[in-house]
Amino acid sequence: MGRLTRMLALTVLGGLLILLLVQPFAVRKTAPVVPKANALRGHEEYVSSAQRIGEEAFLTLPKAVKQLTFRARQAAHAEEEQEKQGLEVAEEQVVEEKEEVPEATQLEEEPKEQEVGTFTGVEEGEEEEGKMHQMTENPYERQAYVTLLDMEALDNILDISKQLNTSSTRNKLLVIAEDLKLVEGGVKDRLKSAGNIELIDIAYVYDSIFLRVGGVPEKMQELKRPIFSYSNFRDFFTNNRRLLMWLLWEYEQLVYVDPDTIVRRSVDELFQYCGNATLCAPGLYPRRCVSGGPGGALEEEVDDQDLFNPRLMVLSPKADTARRILDVRNESQASDYSELYHELNTLMIALKDSWKPVPPCISGIASASRNSTNTSTVKAFPKRILMIQGGYGEKAKDSLSITSEVNKLYCERHGIEYKSFEERVLNETKFTGHWDRYEVMRRELRDFDYVMWIDADAMVKEFDFDVRDAISTVGENIDIIINSDWEHAPSARSSPPVNTGVMIWKKSNWTMDFLDHFLSLENAYCRKCAETRCERIAFHDQGCLEDYLMTNALDVRAHMQIFPVGVLQRKINDNHKIDARLMSKWNTDYEFIVHAAGIVKERHEVLENQAVAIINSF
């Protein structure tokens, strides 16, 4: 059968070559010249005439020829897979197939099973636009679970697959890789052996929209205009694989879970729960699960939060939503600080006003203190966190005496370690007291996975919020998590500006190198900030960190996640109002930690009143 497949493929491709020689003369008067920049990419796993002659020329070919091209390509790919696995077809079987089925019929048949990373052409007569090819009568065919290929979480992905196989619906699990050619064969074999896992990559998604013949919704195909080429598409989604889900038009609904998620029991009810909402997900700081029943809270118990946590998402792939995401991404890339806009920013900006919360007992986070035993899914977070406060001088010590008691209670509740200091750490002739925090964090990061700094005049207000929820939303490459400031001076500050009153630093080689460089004062602007105050603005360490952002020193933008005001901290008693220039993108209703920044005369009274109110509510 292998020789027959090769003969069919060569026959089809030979016919295409003849058509290509004739085609330019037939359309010379009307067909435009295909720009070189618009030629399709080469791809080892997708060898087709369309990729050699350019998309415009391919689209002018007769429909029947296009379908033959795709079938020949798929047959060739299937044969390569068989050869790799050492599967040989006996000569007698080939003879029997030739006798039983005419060659013309063999050419018209679709393969019974679609190989990973391939797709087929759409049969003539398929009327419903966007309908998945080779649909069966299975009512669950157009819904699936999705996760990302993460080599460190490979065993857990297989556990997710095993749990899904016990469900009555037996939904498949789509695993999205960046490039399947770079995935080792042994890894592919392990995943395929699960039976319900389908591997796809960025190239597959591109091909399924822009190269497939027929059946693709017109609005999806129109997305090619803002993307244009495959190289742009690949660059766009390489570090944003979760955004690809809105392009999987073959499915009506998808449920995404992070690859390190533990699925304890079926969550198939989520496919019906979302309704017409664009997205369903846990809140950024989900409420505690207090019920042992399915889903926990009733639907009418609205979890009113500004932002969602993308560790679990229920969504419907739609062109309108995909275009909104693309528009936000393109707008951010046009910014002077484009490197600061990560996948999380794109999701939260694009979908901020169109998501619906899932019940709190659907998704939880595993920690030493949080009771997540009732949640259907759990995201593991075994990392150690240390909270640090410190202050030098009488005013700072007075503030610390109030806020430390509140913050210790919070840490005890959530299994977070706490430390504070009241003496100078760095050389007083070179550094103001504001810089001591960086030396203390550098030392503590030797023993902890995350160190969370809180100014002496700041305290946790929302005791139900677990900071692990915020940490778990950011990408693997993020080493600094910080809050936007609530005041702005565009000519003198980064955009958005940051506030160093609350920060979370992750232990990594990059973090240690950055702290070494930061405290070495090799940055000339920062030397002045350390001695007295910065030149552009009356800041100390904060002005220096913003200078690193403005110049992108040490590639800091790629390693920093900036949350909107309130996610980590906000100014105490600010009525949720910030600088008008920051309101639309950089403000929320959260007040996780309240900070008495800028309050001088009445600071003690303000902090004391706030602390009493927090402790009484606790």
PDB file of C-alpha atoms in Angstrom, residues 379-507:
ATOM      1  CA  LYS A 379      -3.760  23.900  40.791  1.00  0.00           C
ATOM      2  CA  ALA A 380      -0.675  22.793  42.676  1.00  0.00           C
ATOM      3  CA  PHE A 381       1.425  25.491  44.347  1.00  0.00           C
ATOM      4  CA  PRO A 382       4.085  23.854  46.549  1.00  0.00           C
ATOM      5  CA  LYS A 383       6.391  26.906  46.604  1.00  0.00           C
ATOM      6  CA  ARG A 384       7.529  28.611  49.821  1.00  0.00           C
ATOM      7  CA  ILE A 385       6.638  32.289  50.259  1.00  0.00           C
ATOM      8  CA  LEU A 386       8.131  34.778  52.713  1.00  0.00           C
ATOM      9  CA  MET A 387       6.549  38.157  53.540  1.00  0.00           C
ATOM     10  CA  ILE A 388       8.998  40.857  54.683  1.00  0.00           C
ATOM     11  CA  GLN A 389       8.475  44.282  56.206  1.00  0.00           C
ATOM     12  CA  GLY A 390      11.047  46.708  57.484  1.00  0.00           C
ATOM     13  CA  GLY A 391      11.644  50.321  58.424  1.00  0.00           C
ATOM     14  CA  TYR A 392      14.343  52.574  59.814  1.00  0.00           C
ATOM     15  CA  GLY A 393      13.512  55.607  61.950  1.00  0.00           C
ATOM     16  CA  GLU A 394      10.802  56.393  64.474  1.00  0.00           C
ATOM     17  CA  LYS A 395       7.980  57.056  61.995  1.00  0.00           C
ATOM     18  CA  ALA A 396       8.597  53.818  60.115  1.00  0.00           C
ATOM     19  CA  LYS A 397       8.855  51.825  63.346  1.00  0.00           C
ATOM     20  CA  ASP A 398       5.587  53.324  64.580  1.00  0.00           C
ATOM     21  CA  SER A 399       3.818  52.287  61.373  1.00  0.00           C
ATOM     22  CA  LEU A 400       5.388  48.835  61.534  1.00  0.00           C
ATOM     23  CA  SER A 401       4.131  48.292  65.076  1.00  0.00           C
ATOM     24  CA  ILE A 402       0.556  48.579  63.728  1.00  0.00           C
ATOM     25  CA  THR A 403       0.731  46.899  60.324  1.00  0.00           C
ATOM     26  CA  SER A 404       2.932  43.970  61.351  1.00  0.00           C
ATOM     27  CA  GLU A 405       0.252  42.588  63.669  1.00  0.00           C
ATOM     28  CA  VAL A 406      -2.291  42.516  60.849  1.00  0.00           C
ATOM     29  CA  ASN A 407       0.125  41.042  58.315  1.00  0.00           C
ATOM     30  CA  LYS A 408       1.246  38.320  60.724  1.00  0.00           C
ATOM     31  CA  LEU A 409      -2.372  37.216  61.134  1.00  0.00           C
ATOM     32  CA  TYR A 410      -2.758  37.017  57.364  1.00  0.00           C
ATOM     33  CA  CYS A 411       0.414  34.944  57.001  1.00  0.00           C
ATOM     34  CA  GLU A 412      -0.672  32.549  59.739  1.00  0.00           C
ATOM     35  CA  ARG A 413      -3.993  32.014  58.021  1.00  0.00           C
ATOM     36  CA  HIS A 414      -2.438  31.234  54.623  1.00  0.00           C
ATOM     37  CA  GLY A 415       0.701  29.341  55.612  1.00  0.00           C
ATOM     38  CA  ILE A 416       3.112  32.122  54.614  1.00  0.00           C
ATOM     39  CA  GLU A 417       6.222  32.872  56.665  1.00  0.00           C
ATOM     40  CA  TYR A 418       6.758  36.380  58.013  1.00  0.00           C
ATOM     41  CA  LYS A 419       9.850  38.425  58.988  1.00  0.00           C
ATOM     42  CA  SER A 420      10.552  42.086  59.762  1.00  0.00           C
ATOM     43  CA  PHE A 421      13.582  44.263  60.517  1.00  0.00           C
ATOM     44  CA  GLU A 422      14.099  47.718  62.052  1.00  0.00           C
ATOM     45  CA  GLU A 423      17.818  48.404  61.515  1.00  0.00           C
ATOM     46  CA  ARG A 424      19.759  49.662  58.520  1.00  0.00           C
ATOM     47  CA  VAL A 425      21.234  46.992  56.264  1.00  0.00           C
ATOM     48  CA  LEU A 426      23.200  48.792  53.520  1.00  0.00           C
ATOM     49  CA  ASN A 427      25.950  51.397  53.760  1.00  0.00           C
ATOM     50  CA  GLU A 428      24.258  54.638  54.838  1.00  0.00           C
ATOM     51  CA  THR A 429      26.762  56.773  52.917  1.00  0.00           C
ATOM     52  CA  LYS A 430      25.716  55.194  49.594  1.00  0.00           C
ATOM     53  CA  PHE A 431      22.059  54.283  50.077  1.00  0.00           C
ATOM     54  CA  THR A 432      18.953  55.755  51.645  1.00  0.00           C
ATOM     55  CA  GLY A 433      16.859  53.412  53.796  1.00  0.00           C
ATOM     56  CA  HIS A 434      14.510  52.671  50.877  1.00  0.00           C
ATOM     57  CA  TRP A 435      17.175  50.446  49.315  1.00  0.00           C
ATOM     58  CA  ASP A 436      17.560  48.029  52.235  1.00  0.00           C
ATOM     59  CA  ARG A 437      14.620  45.951  51.036  1.00  0.00           C
ATOM     60  CA  TYR A 438      16.558  44.768  47.966  1.00  0.00           C
ATOM     61  CA  GLU A 439      19.509  43.491  49.978  1.00  0.00           C
ATOM     62  CA  VAL A 440      17.197  41.694  52.415  1.00  0.00           C
ATOM     63  CA  MET A 441      15.261  40.110  49.536  1.00  0.00           C
ATOM     64  CA  ARG A 442      18.492  39.025  47.854  1.00  0.00           C
ATOM     65  CA  ARG A 443      19.533  37.200  51.018  1.00  0.00           C
ATOM     66  CA  GLU A 444      16.151  35.596  51.684  1.00  0.00           C
ATOM     67  CA  LEU A 445      15.706  34.338  48.119  1.00  0.00           C
ATOM     68  CA  ARG A 446      18.412  31.786  48.835  1.00  0.00           C
ATOM     69  CA  ASP A 447      15.916  29.924  51.036  1.00  0.00           C
ATOM     70  CA  PHE A 448      12.506  30.869  49.635  1.00  0.00           C
ATOM     71  CA  ASP A 449      10.865  30.490  46.212  1.00  0.00           C
ATOM     72  CA  TYR A 450       9.117  33.874  46.479  1.00  0.00           C
ATOM     73  CA  VAL A 451       9.752  36.892  48.670  1.00  0.00           C
ATOM     74  CA  MET A 452       6.937  39.414  49.088  1.00  0.00           C
ATOM     75  CA  TRP A 453       7.926  42.908  50.222  1.00  0.00           C
ATOM     76  CA  ILE A 454       5.372  45.175  51.972  1.00  0.00           C
ATOM     77  CA  ASP A 455       6.162  48.730  53.109  1.00  0.00           C
ATOM     78  CA  ALA A 456       5.974  49.471  56.836  1.00  0.00           C
ATOM     79  CA  ASP A 457       2.840  51.605  56.308  1.00  0.00           C
ATOM     80  CA  ALA A 458       0.898  48.931  54.369  1.00  0.00           C
ATOM     81  CA  MET A 459      -1.268  46.021  55.535  1.00  0.00           C
ATOM     82  CA  VAL A 460      -3.463  43.272  54.116  1.00  0.00           C
ATOM     83  CA  LYS A 461      -7.157  44.194  54.069  1.00  0.00           C
ATOM     84  CA  GLU A 462      -8.717  41.221  52.241  1.00  0.00           C
ATOM     85  CA  PHE A 463      -7.890  38.191  54.393  1.00  0.00           C
ATOM     86  CA  ASP A 464      -9.793  35.820  52.102  1.00  0.00           C
ATOM     87  CA  PHE A 465      -7.475  36.614  49.196  1.00  0.00           C
ATOM     88  CA  ASP A 466      -4.597  34.152  48.787  1.00  0.00           C
ATOM     89  CA  VAL A 467      -1.610  35.803  47.128  1.00  0.00           C
ATOM     90  CA  ARG A 468      -0.843  32.442  45.500  1.00  0.00           C
ATOM     91  CA  ASP A 469      -3.852  33.020  43.242  1.00  0.00           C
ATOM     92  CA  ALA A 470      -2.232  36.147  41.815  1.00  0.00           C
ATOM     93  CA  ILE A 471       1.224  34.565  41.540  1.00  0.00           C
ATOM     94  CA  SER A 472      -0.144  31.506  39.728  1.00  0.00           C
ATOM     95  CA  THR A 473      -1.630  33.606  36.914  1.00  0.00           C
ATOM     96  CA  VAL A 474       1.683  34.949  35.578  1.00  0.00           C
ATOM     97  CA  GLY A 475       3.916  33.277  32.993  1.00  0.00           C
ATOM     98  CA  GLU A 476       6.928  31.114  33.747  1.00  0.00           C
ATOM     99  CA  ASN A 477       9.334  33.830  32.591  1.00  0.00           C
ATOM    100  CA  ILE A 478       7.996  36.401  35.067  1.00  0.00           C
ATOM    101  CA  ASP A 479      10.375  37.125  37.971  1.00  0.00           C
ATOM    102  CA  ILE A 480       8.967  40.394  39.357  1.00  0.00           C
ATOM    103  CA  ILE A 481       5.271  40.920  40.134  1.00  0.00           C
ATOM    104  CA  ILE A 482       4.349  44.491  40.923  1.00  0.00           C
ATOM    105  CA  ASN A 483       1.423  46.924  40.947  1.00  0.00           C
ATOM    106  CA  SER A 484       0.857  49.958  38.757  1.00  0.00           C
ATOM    107  CA  ASP A 485       1.141  53.228  40.648  1.00  0.00           C
ATOM    108  CA  TRP A 486      -1.943  55.413  41.029  1.00  0.00           C
ATOM    109  CA  GLU A 487      -0.187  58.664  40.040  1.00  0.00           C
ATOM    110  CA  HIS A 488       1.479  59.430  36.724  1.00  0.00           C
ATOM    111  CA  ALA A 489       3.944  61.871  35.182  1.00  0.00           C
ATOM    112  CA  PRO A 490       4.438  60.588  31.605  1.00  0.00           C
ATOM    113  CA  SER A 491       7.517  62.683  30.831  1.00  0.00           C
ATOM    114  CA  ALA A 492       9.361  61.508  33.957  1.00  0.00           C
ATOM    115  CA  ARG A 493       8.031  57.995  34.592  1.00  0.00           C
ATOM    116  CA  SER A 494       7.561  54.667  32.854  1.00  0.00           C
ATOM    117  CA  SER A 495       4.197  53.856  31.335  1.00  0.00           C
ATOM    118  CA  PRO A 496       2.561  52.415  33.275  1.00  0.00           C
ATOM    119  CA  PRO A 497       4.346  53.700  36.383  1.00  0.00           C
ATOM    120  CA  VAL A 498       5.049  51.231  39.206  1.00  0.00           C
ATOM    121  CA  ASN A 499       4.870  51.364  42.997  1.00  0.00           C
ATOM    122  CA  THR A 500       7.515  49.445  44.951  1.00  0.00           C
ATOM    123  CA  GLY A 501       5.496  49.502  48.209  1.00  0.00           C
ATOM    124  CA  VAL A 502       4.363  45.934  47.489  1.00  0.00           C
ATOM    125  CA  MET A 503       6.400  43.595  45.277  1.00  0.00           C
ATOM    126  CA  ILE A 504       6.831  39.849  44.784  1.00  0.00           C
ATOM    127  CA  TRP A 505      10.209  38.538  43.588  1.00  0.00           C
ATOM    128  CA  LYS A 506      10.784  34.978  42.385  1.00  0.00           C
ATOM    129  CA  LYS A 507      13.993  33.049  42.960  1.00  0.00           C
TER     130      LYS A 507
END
